[in-house]
PDB file of C-alpha atoms in Angstrom:
ATOM      1  CA  UNK A   1      23.866  -0.190  17.237  1.00 43.00           C
ATOM      2  CA  UNK A   2      21.279   0.545  14.606  1.00 49.00           C
ATOM      3  CA  UNK A   3      19.649  -2.876  14.251  1.00 66.00           C
ATOM      4  CA  UNK A   4      15.896  -3.011  14.679  1.00 79.00           C
ATOM      5  CA  UNK A   5      14.185  -4.883  17.512  1.00 90.00           C
ATOM      6  CA  UNK A   6      13.236  -8.531  17.035  1.00 94.00           C
ATOM      7  CA  UNK A   7       9.928  -8.570  18.854  1.00 94.00           C
ATOM      8  CA  UNK A   8       9.251 -12.209  18.027  1.00 96.00           C
ATOM      9  CA  UNK A   9      12.525 -13.268  19.635  1.00 97.00           C
ATOM     10  CA  UNK A  10      11.586 -11.377  22.791  1.00 97.00           C
ATOM     11  CA  UNK A  11       8.106 -12.894  22.883  1.00 97.00           C
ATOM     12  CA  UNK A  12       9.468 -16.406  22.407  1.00 98.00           C
ATOM     13  CA  UNK A  13      12.055 -15.927  25.151  1.00 98.00           C
ATOM     14  CA  UNK A  14       9.537 -14.552  27.631  1.00 98.00           C
ATOM     15  CA  UNK A  15       7.100 -17.400  27.022  1.00 97.00           C
ATOM     16  CA  UNK A  16       9.843 -19.923  27.636  1.00 98.00           C
ATOM     17  CA  UNK A  17      11.004 -18.014  30.720  1.00 98.00           C
ATOM     18  CA  UNK A  18       7.548 -18.284  32.266  1.00 98.00           C
ATOM     19  CA  UNK A  19       7.605 -22.045  31.714  1.00 98.00           C
ATOM     20  CA  UNK A  20      11.054 -22.465  33.267  1.00 98.00           C
ATOM     21  CA  UNK A  21      10.258 -20.359  36.317  1.00 98.00           C
ATOM     22  CA  UNK A  22       7.073 -22.325  36.988  1.00 98.00           C
ATOM     23  CA  UNK A  23       8.893 -25.637  36.733  1.00 98.00           C
ATOM     24  CA  UNK A  24      11.567 -24.438  39.169  1.00 98.00           C
ATOM     25  CA  UNK A  25       9.036 -23.214  41.754  1.00 98.00           C
ATOM     26  CA  UNK A  26       6.868 -26.325  41.500  1.00 98.00           C
ATOM     27  CA  UNK A  27       9.941 -28.503  41.910  1.00 97.00           C
ATOM     28  CA  UNK A  28      10.992 -26.674  45.060  1.00 97.00           C
ATOM     29  CA  UNK A  29       7.529 -26.717  46.612  1.00 97.00           C
ATOM     30  CA  UNK A  30       7.077 -30.394  45.846  1.00 95.00           C
ATOM     31  CA  UNK A  31       3.293 -30.419  46.308  1.00 95.00           C
ATOM     32  CA  UNK A  32       1.324 -27.542  44.786  1.00 97.00           C
ATOM     33  CA  UNK A  33       0.932 -26.942  41.056  1.00 97.00           C
ATOM     34  CA  UNK A  34       0.264 -23.807  39.059  1.00 97.00           C
ATOM     35  CA  UNK A  35      -3.212 -23.060  37.839  1.00 97.00           C
ATOM     36  CA  UNK A  36      -3.217 -21.343  34.428  1.00 97.00           C
ATOM     37  CA  UNK A  37      -5.717 -18.785  33.182  1.00 95.00           C
ATOM     38  CA  UNK A  38      -5.327 -17.702  29.567  1.00 95.00           C
ATOM     39  CA  UNK A  39      -6.957 -14.352  28.926  1.00 91.00           C
ATOM     40  CA  UNK A  40      -7.586 -11.916  26.104  1.00 91.00           C
ATOM     41  CA  UNK A  41      -7.659  -8.149  26.349  1.00 85.00           C
ATOM     42  CA  UNK A  42     -10.464  -6.274  24.604  1.00 82.00           C
ATOM     43  CA  UNK A  43      -8.049  -3.625  23.320  1.00 79.00           C
ATOM     44  CA  UNK A  44      -5.666  -6.201  21.844  1.00 86.00           C
ATOM     45  CA  UNK A  45      -3.426  -8.968  23.097  1.00 90.00           C
ATOM     46  CA  UNK A  46      -3.660 -11.078  26.216  1.00 92.00           C
ATOM     47  CA  UNK A  47      -1.608 -13.358  28.373  1.00 94.00           C
ATOM     48  CA  UNK A  48      -1.218 -16.380  30.606  1.00 96.00           C
ATOM     49  CA  UNK A  49      -1.581 -16.003  34.356  1.00 96.00           C
ATOM     50  CA  UNK A  50      -0.244 -18.835  36.479  1.00 97.00           C
ATOM     51  CA  UNK A  51      -0.808 -18.955  40.231  1.00 97.00           C
ATOM     52  CA  UNK A  52       0.327 -21.574  42.739  1.00 97.00           C
ATOM     53  CA  UNK A  53      -1.521 -21.463  46.068  1.00 97.00           C
ATOM     54  CA  UNK A  54      -1.467 -23.361  49.340  1.00 96.00           C
ATOM     55  CA  UNK A  55       1.843 -25.117  48.809  1.00 97.00           C
ATOM     56  CA  UNK A  56       4.125 -26.636  51.394  1.00 97.00           C
ATOM     57  CA  UNK A  57       6.751 -23.933  50.796  1.00 98.00           C
ATOM     58  CA  UNK A  58       4.865 -21.220  48.922  1.00 98.00           C
ATOM     59  CA  UNK A  59       1.665 -19.770  50.305  1.00 98.00           C
ATOM     60  CA  UNK A  60       1.216 -18.115  46.932  1.00 97.00           C
ATOM     61  CA  UNK A  61       3.359 -17.639  43.856  1.00 98.00           C
ATOM     62  CA  UNK A  62       2.368 -16.019  40.600  1.00 97.00           C
ATOM     63  CA  UNK A  63       4.160 -15.991  37.255  1.00 98.00           C
ATOM     64  CA  UNK A  64       2.485 -13.918  34.547  1.00 96.00           C
ATOM     65  CA  UNK A  65       3.194 -13.535  30.860  1.00 97.00           C
ATOM     66  CA  UNK A  66       1.425 -10.794  28.915  1.00 94.00           C
ATOM     67  CA  UNK A  67       1.587  -9.249  25.458  1.00 93.00           C
ATOM     68  CA  UNK A  68      -0.766  -6.333  24.905  1.00 91.00           C
ATOM     69  CA  UNK A  69      -1.343  -3.758  22.173  1.00 88.00           C
ATOM     70  CA  UNK A  70      -2.924  -0.326  22.253  1.00 81.00           C
ATOM     71  CA  UNK A  71      -3.475   2.848  20.283  1.00 79.00           C
ATOM     72  CA  UNK A  72      -2.246   5.198  23.008  1.00 73.00           C
ATOM     73  CA  UNK A  73       0.198   4.641  25.835  1.00 69.00           C
ATOM     74  CA  UNK A  74      -1.386   5.237  29.264  1.00 66.00           C
ATOM     75  CA  UNK A  75      -0.351   8.136  31.478  1.00 64.00           C
ATOM     76  CA  UNK A  76       1.900   5.973  33.656  1.00 63.00           C
ATOM     77  CA  UNK A  77       4.119   5.292  30.616  1.00 63.00           C
ATOM     78  CA  UNK A  78       4.284   8.850  29.333  1.00 58.00           C
ATOM     79  CA  UNK A  79       4.631  10.833  32.564  1.00 61.00           C
ATOM     80  CA  UNK A  80       8.420  10.793  32.378  1.00 64.00           C
ATOM     81  CA  UNK A  81       8.562  10.614  28.567  1.00 70.00           C
ATOM     82  CA  UNK A  82       5.964  13.009  27.115  1.00 68.00           C
ATOM     83  CA  UNK A  83       7.337  12.446  23.603  1.00 70.00           C
ATOM     84  CA  UNK A  84       5.622   9.041  23.679  1.00 70.00           C
ATOM     85  CA  UNK A  85       2.135  10.484  24.099  1.00 70.00           C
ATOM     86  CA  UNK A  86      -0.215   9.523  21.279  1.00 71.00           C
ATOM     87  CA  UNK A  87       1.859   6.603  20.018  1.00 77.00           C
ATOM     88  CA  UNK A  88       0.502   3.132  19.567  1.00 83.00           C
ATOM     89  CA  UNK A  89       2.348   0.485  21.531  1.00 86.00           C
ATOM     90  CA  UNK A  90       3.126  -3.152  22.123  1.00 90.00           C
ATOM     91  CA  UNK A  91       4.159  -4.252  25.602  1.00 92.00           C
ATOM     92  CA  UNK A  92       5.191  -7.698  26.737  1.00 96.00           C
ATOM     93  CA  UNK A  93       6.737  -9.087  29.875  1.00 96.00           C
ATOM     94  CA  UNK A  94       7.000 -11.708  32.564  1.00 97.00           C
ATOM     95  CA  UNK A  95       6.307 -10.840  36.179  1.00 96.00           C
ATOM     96  CA  UNK A  96       6.883 -13.116  39.171  1.00 97.00           C
ATOM     97  CA  UNK A  97       5.954 -12.607  42.819  1.00 97.00           C
ATOM     98  CA  UNK A  98       6.536 -15.233  45.512  1.00 98.00           C
ATOM     99  CA  UNK A  99       5.064 -15.189  49.033  1.00 98.00           C
ATOM    100  CA  UNK A 100       6.406 -18.144  51.058  1.00 98.00           C
ATOM    101  CA  UNK A 101       4.703 -19.786  54.027  1.00 98.00           C
ATOM    102  CA  UNK A 102       7.635 -19.555  56.432  1.00 98.00           C
ATOM    103  CA  UNK A 103       8.308 -16.031  57.763  1.00 98.00           C
ATOM    104  CA  UNK A 104      12.031 -16.736  57.658  1.00 98.00           C
ATOM    105  CA  UNK A 105      11.873 -17.136  53.875  1.00 98.00           C
ATOM    106  CA  UNK A 106      11.805 -13.751  52.106  1.00 98.00           C
ATOM    107  CA  UNK A 107       9.239 -12.711  49.548  1.00 98.00           C
ATOM    108  CA  UNK A 108      10.661 -12.017  46.122  1.00 98.00           C
ATOM    109  CA  UNK A 109       9.825 -10.274  42.871  1.00 97.00           C
ATOM    110  CA  UNK A 110      11.154 -10.472  39.307  1.00 98.00           C
ATOM    111  CA  UNK A 111      10.000  -8.555  36.264  1.00 97.00           C
ATOM    112  CA  UNK A 112      11.391  -8.291  32.738  1.00 97.00           C
ATOM    113  CA  UNK A 113       9.590  -6.363  30.027  1.00 96.00           C
ATOM    114  CA  UNK A 114       9.835  -4.907  26.542  1.00 96.00           C
ATOM    115  CA  UNK A 115       7.991  -1.957  25.004  1.00 92.00           C
ATOM    116  CA  UNK A 116       7.808  -0.655  21.485  1.00 91.00           C
ATOM    117  CA  UNK A 117       5.967   2.589  20.673  1.00 87.00           C
ATOM    118  CA  UNK A 118       5.008   3.243  17.058  1.00 81.00           C
ATOM    119  CA  UNK A 119       4.061   6.350  15.111  1.00 77.00           C
ATOM    120  CA  UNK A 120       2.921   6.309  11.451  1.00 73.00           C
ATOM    121  CA  UNK A 121       5.362   9.066  10.464  1.00 72.00           C
ATOM    122  CA  UNK A 122       8.361   8.297  12.695  1.00 76.00           C
ATOM    123  CA  UNK A 123      10.664   5.367  13.475  1.00 79.00           C
ATOM    124  CA  UNK A 124       9.519   3.133  16.341  1.00 82.00           C
ATOM    125  CA  UNK A 125      10.907   3.695  19.807  1.00 87.00           C
ATOM    126  CA  UNK A 126      11.703   0.652  21.911  1.00 92.00           C
ATOM    127  CA  UNK A 127      13.131  -0.106  25.349  1.00 92.00           C
ATOM    128  CA  UNK A 128      13.607  -2.842  27.938  1.00 96.00           C
ATOM    129  CA  UNK A 129      13.071  -2.703  31.693  1.00 95.00           C
ATOM    130  CA  UNK A 130      12.966  -4.961  34.695  1.00 96.00           C
ATOM    131  CA  UNK A 131      14.882  -6.251  37.671  1.00 97.00           C
ATOM    132  CA  UNK A 132      14.404  -8.177  40.877  1.00 98.00           C
ATOM    133  CA  UNK A 133      14.239  -7.405  44.586  1.00 97.00           C
ATOM    134  CA  UNK A 134      14.073  -9.258  47.902  1.00 98.00           C
ATOM    135  CA  UNK A 135      11.771  -8.577  50.855  1.00 98.00           C
ATOM    136  CA  UNK A 136      12.831 -10.380  54.036  1.00 98.00           C
ATOM    137  CA  UNK A 137      10.812 -10.433  57.243  1.00 98.00           C
ATOM    138  CA  UNK A 138      13.707 -11.767  59.305  1.00 98.00           C
ATOM    139  CA  UNK A 139      17.050 -10.870  57.791  1.00 95.00           C
ATOM    140  CA  UNK A 140      20.304 -12.799  57.495  1.00 97.00           C
ATOM    141  CA  UNK A 141      23.512 -11.130  56.381  1.00 97.00           C
ATOM    142  CA  UNK A 142      24.695 -14.153  54.403  1.00 98.00           C
ATOM    143  CA  UNK A 143      21.424 -14.235  52.452  1.00 98.00           C
ATOM    144  CA  UNK A 144      21.715 -10.556  51.557  1.00 98.00           C
ATOM    145  CA  UNK A 145      25.308 -11.004  50.420  1.00 98.00           C
ATOM    146  CA  UNK A 146      24.394 -14.011  48.257  1.00 98.00           C
ATOM    147  CA  UNK A 147      21.517 -12.079  46.693  1.00 98.00           C
ATOM    148  CA  UNK A 148      23.663  -9.101  45.764  1.00 98.00           C
ATOM    149  CA  UNK A 149      26.612 -11.213  44.623  1.00 98.00           C
ATOM    150  CA  UNK A 150      24.240 -12.905  42.197  1.00 98.00           C
ATOM    151  CA  UNK A 151      23.016  -9.523  40.964  1.00 98.00           C
ATOM    152  CA  UNK A 152      26.562  -8.270  40.484  1.00 98.00           C
ATOM    153  CA  UNK A 153      27.541 -11.447  38.609  1.00 98.00           C
ATOM    154  CA  UNK A 154      24.656 -10.937  36.168  1.00 97.00           C
ATOM    155  CA  UNK A 155      25.804  -7.373  35.460  1.00 96.00           C
ATOM    156  CA  UNK A 156      29.559  -7.880  35.360  1.00 95.00           C
ATOM    157  CA  UNK A 157      29.855  -9.047  31.706  1.00 94.00           C
ATOM    158  CA  UNK A 158      28.334  -5.721  30.670  1.00 93.00           C
ATOM    159  CA  UNK A 159      30.724  -3.477  32.592  1.00 92.00           C
ATOM    160  CA  UNK A 160      31.790  -2.852  36.173  1.00 92.00           C
ATOM    161  CA  UNK A 161      29.645   0.287  36.443  1.00 93.00           C
ATOM    162  CA  UNK A 162      26.367  -1.495  35.643  1.00 95.00           C
ATOM    163  CA  UNK A 163      25.682  -3.219  38.973  1.00 96.00           C
ATOM    164  CA  UNK A 164      26.246  -0.129  41.193  1.00 96.00           C
ATOM    165  CA  UNK A 165      24.020   1.964  38.962  1.00 96.00           C
ATOM    166  CA  UNK A 166      21.106  -0.464  38.836  1.00 97.00           C
ATOM    167  CA  UNK A 167      21.522  -1.451  42.483  1.00 97.00           C
ATOM    168  CA  UNK A 168      21.118   2.200  43.470  1.00 96.00           C
ATOM    169  CA  UNK A 169      18.143   2.604  41.147  1.00 96.00           C
ATOM    170  CA  UNK A 170      16.507  -0.406  42.831  1.00 97.00           C
ATOM    171  CA  UNK A 171      17.090   1.096  46.286  1.00 97.00           C
ATOM    172  CA  UNK A 172      15.483   4.333  45.127  1.00 96.00           C
ATOM    173  CA  UNK A 173      12.554   2.717  43.311  1.00 95.00           C
ATOM    174  CA  UNK A 174      11.447   0.142  45.909  1.00 95.00           C
ATOM    175  CA  UNK A 175      11.070   2.802  48.575  1.00 96.00           C
ATOM    176  CA  UNK A 176       7.800   3.709  50.301  1.00 95.00           C
ATOM    177  CA  UNK A 177       7.995   7.489  50.423  1.00 95.00           C
ATOM    178  CA  UNK A 178       4.918   7.754  52.619  1.00 95.00           C
ATOM    179  CA  UNK A 179       6.670   5.503  55.179  1.00 94.00           C
ATOM    180  CA  UNK A 180      10.211   6.738  54.501  1.00 94.00           C
ATOM    181  CA  UNK A 181      11.441   3.147  54.418  1.00 95.00           C
ATOM    182  CA  UNK A 182      12.663   0.612  51.834  1.00 96.00           C
ATOM    183  CA  UNK A 183      10.432  -2.283  50.858  1.00 95.00           C
ATOM    184  CA  UNK A 184      13.298  -4.722  51.311  1.00 96.00           C
ATOM    185  CA  UNK A 185      17.018  -5.095  50.652  1.00 98.00           C
ATOM    186  CA  UNK A 186      16.860  -4.206  46.955  1.00 97.00           C
ATOM    187  CA  UNK A 187      18.553  -5.927  44.048  1.00 98.00           C
ATOM    188  CA  UNK A 188      18.458  -4.564  40.487  1.00 98.00           C
ATOM    189  CA  UNK A 189      16.131  -2.185  38.693  1.00 97.00           C
ATOM    190  CA  UNK A 190      16.475  -0.754  35.186  1.00 95.00           C
ATOM    191  CA  UNK A 191      14.194   0.971  32.725  1.00 92.00           C
ATOM    192  CA  UNK A 192      14.319   2.874  29.418  1.00 89.00           C
ATOM    193  CA  UNK A 193      17.129   0.586  28.225  1.00 93.00           C
ATOM    194  CA  UNK A 194      17.125   1.351  24.508  1.00 90.00           C
ATOM    195  CA  UNK A 195      19.345   1.819  21.448  1.00 88.00           C
ATOM    196  CA  UNK A 196      22.089   3.598  23.369  1.00 82.00           C
ATOM    197  CA  UNK A 197      22.766   0.477  25.410  1.00 80.00           C
ATOM    198  CA  UNK A 198      23.586   0.219  29.100  1.00 83.00           C
ATOM    199  CA  UNK A 199      24.651   3.519  30.681  1.00 73.00           C
ATOM    200  CA  UNK A 200      28.186   2.957  31.842  1.00 65.00           C
ATOM    201  CA  UNK A 201      28.367  -0.380  30.053  1.00 64.00           C
ATOM    202  CA  UNK A 202      31.241  -1.666  27.955  1.00 64.00           C
ATOM    203  CA  UNK A 203      29.209  -2.906  24.994  1.00 63.00           C
ATOM    204  CA  UNK A 204      28.292  -1.381  21.671  1.00 65.00           C
ATOM    205  CA  UNK A 205      24.658  -0.781  22.615  1.00 76.00           C
ATOM    206  CA  UNK A 206      21.723  -1.630  20.415  1.00 90.00           C
ATOM    207  CA  UNK A 207      19.004  -4.245  20.596  1.00 93.00           C
ATOM    208  CA  UNK A 208      21.337  -7.249  20.887  1.00 93.00           C
ATOM    209  CA  UNK A 209      23.145  -5.910  23.955  1.00 93.00           C
ATOM    210  CA  UNK A 210      19.985  -4.766  25.688  1.00 94.00           C
ATOM    211  CA  UNK A 211      18.197  -8.063  25.065  1.00 96.00           C
ATOM    212  CA  UNK A 212      21.254  -9.954  26.303  1.00 96.00           C
ATOM    213  CA  UNK A 213      21.199  -7.963  29.534  1.00 96.00           C
ATOM    214  CA  UNK A 214      17.513  -8.688  30.098  1.00 97.00           C
ATOM    215  CA  UNK A 215      18.215 -12.403  29.627  1.00 98.00           C
ATOM    216  CA  UNK A 216      21.176 -12.253  32.019  1.00 98.00           C
ATOM    217  CA  UNK A 217      19.008 -10.707  34.735  1.00 98.00           C
ATOM    218  CA  UNK A 218      16.229 -13.260  34.265  1.00 98.00           C
ATOM    219  CA  UNK A 219      18.594 -16.227  34.117  1.00 98.00           C
ATOM    220  CA  UNK A 220      20.369 -15.092  37.271  1.00 97.00           C
ATOM    221  CA  UNK A 221      17.190 -15.033  39.339  1.00 98.00           C
ATOM    222  CA  UNK A 222      16.684 -18.747  40.208  1.00 98.00           C
ATOM    223  CA  UNK A 223      20.258 -19.078  41.451  1.00 98.00           C
ATOM    224  CA  UNK A 224      19.856 -15.906  43.490  1.00 98.00           C
ATOM    225  CA  UNK A 225      16.556 -16.770  45.161  1.00 98.00           C
ATOM    226  CA  UNK A 226      15.960 -20.524  45.322  1.00 98.00           C
ATOM    227  CA  UNK A 227      18.996 -21.292  47.530  1.00 98.00           C
ATOM    228  CA  UNK A 228      17.630 -18.827  50.097  1.00 98.00           C
ATOM    229  CA  UNK A 229      14.305 -20.667  50.100  1.00 98.00           C
ATOM    230  CA  UNK A 230      16.025 -24.009  50.587  1.00 98.00           C
ATOM    231  CA  UNK A 231      18.199 -22.577  53.374  1.00 98.00           C
ATOM    232  CA  UNK A 232      15.275 -21.159  55.445  1.00 98.00           C
ATOM    233  CA  UNK A 233      12.198 -23.224  54.543  1.00 97.00           C
ATOM    234  CA  UNK A 234      12.461 -25.576  57.548  1.00 97.00           C
ATOM    235  CA  UNK A 235      13.262 -22.938  60.182  1.00 98.00           C
ATOM    236  CA  UNK A 236      10.885 -23.300  63.134  1.00 98.00           C
ATOM    237  CA  UNK A 237       8.481 -20.413  63.708  1.00 98.00           C
ATOM    238  CA  UNK A 238       5.433 -19.592  65.774  1.00 98.00           C
ATOM    239  CA  UNK A 239       2.521 -17.174  65.996  1.00 97.00           C
ATOM    240  CA  UNK A 240       4.788 -14.206  66.738  1.00 97.00           C
ATOM    241  CA  UNK A 241       6.791 -14.608  63.528  1.00 98.00           C
ATOM    242  CA  UNK A 242       3.679 -15.287  61.484  1.00 98.00           C
ATOM    243  CA  UNK A 243       1.971 -12.169  62.841  1.00 97.00           C
ATOM    244  CA  UNK A 244       5.006 -10.039  61.996  1.00 97.00           C
ATOM    245  CA  UNK A 245       5.178 -11.518  58.495  1.00 98.00           C
ATOM    246  CA  UNK A 246       1.531 -10.586  57.892  1.00 97.00           C
ATOM    247  CA  UNK A 247       2.104  -7.086  59.243  1.00 97.00           C
ATOM    248  CA  UNK A 248       5.145  -6.518  57.031  1.00 97.00           C
ATOM    249  CA  UNK A 249       3.234  -7.884  54.054  1.00 97.00           C
ATOM    250  CA  UNK A 250       1.071  -4.821  54.464  1.00 95.00           C
ATOM    251  CA  UNK A 251       4.017  -2.764  53.254  1.00 95.00           C
ATOM    252  CA  UNK A 252       4.131  -4.938  50.138  1.00 94.00           C
ATOM    253  CA  UNK A 253       0.479  -4.162  49.458  1.00 94.00           C
ATOM    254  CA  UNK A 254       0.996  -0.456  50.060  1.00 95.00           C
ATOM    255  CA  UNK A 255       3.890  -0.286  47.624  1.00 93.00           C
ATOM    256  CA  UNK A 256       2.148  -2.207  44.871  1.00 91.00           C
ATOM    257  CA  UNK A 257      -1.061  -0.184  45.097  1.00 92.00           C
ATOM    258  CA  UNK A 258       0.415   3.254  45.763  1.00 91.00           C
ATOM    259  CA  UNK A 259       3.863   3.313  44.147  1.00 88.00           C
ATOM    260  CA  UNK A 260       4.370   0.584  41.565  1.00 85.00           C
ATOM    261  CA  UNK A 261       4.399   1.800  37.969  1.00 81.00           C
ATOM    262  CA  UNK A 262       3.723  -1.676  36.604  1.00 82.00           C
ATOM    263  CA  UNK A 263       0.482  -1.943  38.571  1.00 87.00           C
ATOM    264  CA  UNK A 264      -0.579   1.498  37.371  1.00 82.00           C
ATOM    265  CA  UNK A 265       0.272   0.643  33.754  1.00 79.00           C
ATOM    266  CA  UNK A 266      -1.708  -2.570  33.897  1.00 80.00           C
ATOM    267  CA  UNK A 267      -4.795  -0.944  35.368  1.00 82.00           C
ATOM    268  CA  UNK A 268      -4.630   2.159  33.150  1.00 81.00           C
ATOM    269  CA  UNK A 269      -4.182   0.059  30.008  1.00 76.00           C
ATOM    270  CA  UNK A 270      -7.215  -2.097  30.725  1.00 76.00           C
ATOM    271  CA  UNK A 271      -5.331  -5.225  31.714  1.00 78.00           C
ATOM    272  CA  UNK A 272      -6.878  -8.156  33.554  1.00 86.00           C
ATOM    273  CA  UNK A 273      -7.298  -7.041  37.156  1.00 89.00           C
ATOM    274  CA  UNK A 274      -6.956 -10.524  38.680  1.00 90.00           C
ATOM    275  CA  UNK A 275      -3.637 -10.971  36.881  1.00 88.00           C
ATOM    276  CA  UNK A 276      -2.329  -7.537  37.855  1.00 86.00           C
ATOM    277  CA  UNK A 277      -3.180  -7.995  41.534  1.00 90.00           C
ATOM    278  CA  UNK A 278      -1.890 -11.553  41.822  1.00 89.00           C
ATOM    279  CA  UNK A 279       1.208  -9.870  43.316  1.00 91.00           C
ATOM    280  CA  UNK A 280      -0.657  -9.210  46.571  1.00 93.00           C
ATOM    281  CA  UNK A 281      -0.112 -11.660  49.444  1.00 94.00           C
ATOM    282  CA  UNK A 282      -3.026 -13.944  50.369  1.00 94.00           C
ATOM    283  CA  UNK A 283      -2.964 -13.087  54.088  1.00 95.00           C
ATOM    284  CA  UNK A 284      -1.972  -9.677  55.413  1.00 96.00           C
ATOM    285  CA  UNK A 285      -2.682  -7.424  58.387  1.00 96.00           C
ATOM    286  CA  UNK A 286      -2.326  -3.806  59.421  1.00 93.00           C
ATOM    287  CA  UNK A 287      -1.844  -2.626  63.009  1.00 94.00           C
ATOM    288  CA  UNK A 288      -1.985   0.991  64.031  1.00 95.00           C
ATOM    289  CA  UNK A 289       1.380   2.548  64.914  1.00 92.00           C
ATOM    290  CA  UNK A 290       3.022  -0.826  65.490  1.00 91.00           C
ATOM    291  CA  UNK A 291       6.561  -0.578  66.845  1.00 92.00           C
ATOM    292  CA  UNK A 292       8.763  -3.627  67.451  1.00 94.00           C
ATOM    293  CA  UNK A 293      10.232  -4.281  70.877  1.00 95.00           C
ATOM    294  CA  UNK A 294      13.746  -2.768  71.164  1.00 95.00           C
ATOM    295  CA  UNK A 295      16.460  -5.371  70.739  1.00 95.00           C
ATOM    296  CA  UNK A 296      14.088  -7.879  69.132  1.00 97.00           C
ATOM    297  CA  UNK A 297      14.675  -9.632  65.781  1.00 96.00           C
ATOM    298  CA  UNK A 298      11.764  -7.604  64.441  1.00 97.00           C
ATOM    299  CA  UNK A 299      13.482  -4.356  65.427  1.00 97.00           C
ATOM    300  CA  UNK A 300      16.648  -5.679  63.809  1.00 97.00           C
ATOM    301  CA  UNK A 301      14.878  -5.821  60.451  1.00 97.00           C
ATOM    302  CA  UNK A 302      14.338  -2.068  60.539  1.00 96.00           C
ATOM    303  CA  UNK A 303      17.686  -1.149  62.049  1.00 96.00           C
ATOM    304  CA  UNK A 304      20.011  -3.418  60.095  1.00 96.00           C
ATOM    305  CA  UNK A 305      18.298  -4.620  56.931  1.00 97.00           C
ATOM    306  CA  UNK A 306      15.827  -1.938  55.853  1.00 97.00           C
ATOM    307  CA  UNK A 307      18.673   0.497  55.375  1.00 93.00           C
ATOM    308  CA  UNK A 308      20.160   0.973  51.896  1.00 89.00           C
ATOM    309  CA  UNK A 309      23.736  -0.239  52.045  1.00 93.00           C
ATOM    310  CA  UNK A 310      26.513  -1.804  50.050  1.00 95.00           C
ATOM    311  CA  UNK A 311      26.186  -5.477  50.945  1.00 96.00           C
ATOM    312  CA  UNK A 312      29.328  -6.298  48.989  1.00 96.00           C
ATOM    313  CA  UNK A 313      31.571  -3.658  50.559  1.00 90.00           C
ATOM    314  CA  UNK A 314      33.644  -6.260  52.369  1.00 63.00           C
TER     315      UNK A 314
END
């Protein structure tokens, strides 16, 4: 439990993860390719931003890798942990956001990250965070069950209590308080995963267990999401479905700009703005006080899917 963090191992894994995710998305789209922008941050560090646009399947997909350094953690990182204020830090991670063309294919997000905060007179503090969530525009029960079964399978080797805990945390985090509604159907969310190991987990804790859990979450993602894309990509749709997709994408924008801690951290730490905001959908709309027609598939999204629930209860 007392072993120190291997930051080079984390960096190497995250760089490889970005490569593998890009290959998988390009292979599924079959036409578009990722554009890469390598960037450096004035305060230290940099990253690789990769964006695929105008594909057959994906209207836009972004997969970012970053590794940044700083003398002081920004306010978004210390608000809940004031003991970190004034420490120098290193932060690295991979973030993925996918916005498909077809409204019947859900948008999706994955993030895995590692922080280490250093002080000249004290031992370093380190922790992992991340997770993934799904944002459908037209919901399907079987898709939701598959998504959450995949999430549970990733957690199960670490203890039966892990999935329920991080599933609930995801439901609570990806929630637009100003709208009083979830962003989607959830998934997994975890943060502050440090030397004590997984709360409720069966392991011994420490860096090895925490890093293994981060890898399990990341490795689970393609099998959780890509089959849903393949299942729905050829579903016929028209202007009505496209208009509703754009309207619901507005909720995605609202969450990322108003609520998301990762966006705030990136902007407050002087990150590359284009890379931080690659998560926003390319086409979006807002309509005043829009209410779906009762009994419509659009109303069903609100009534049946945008309600936190145990998808694996049966």
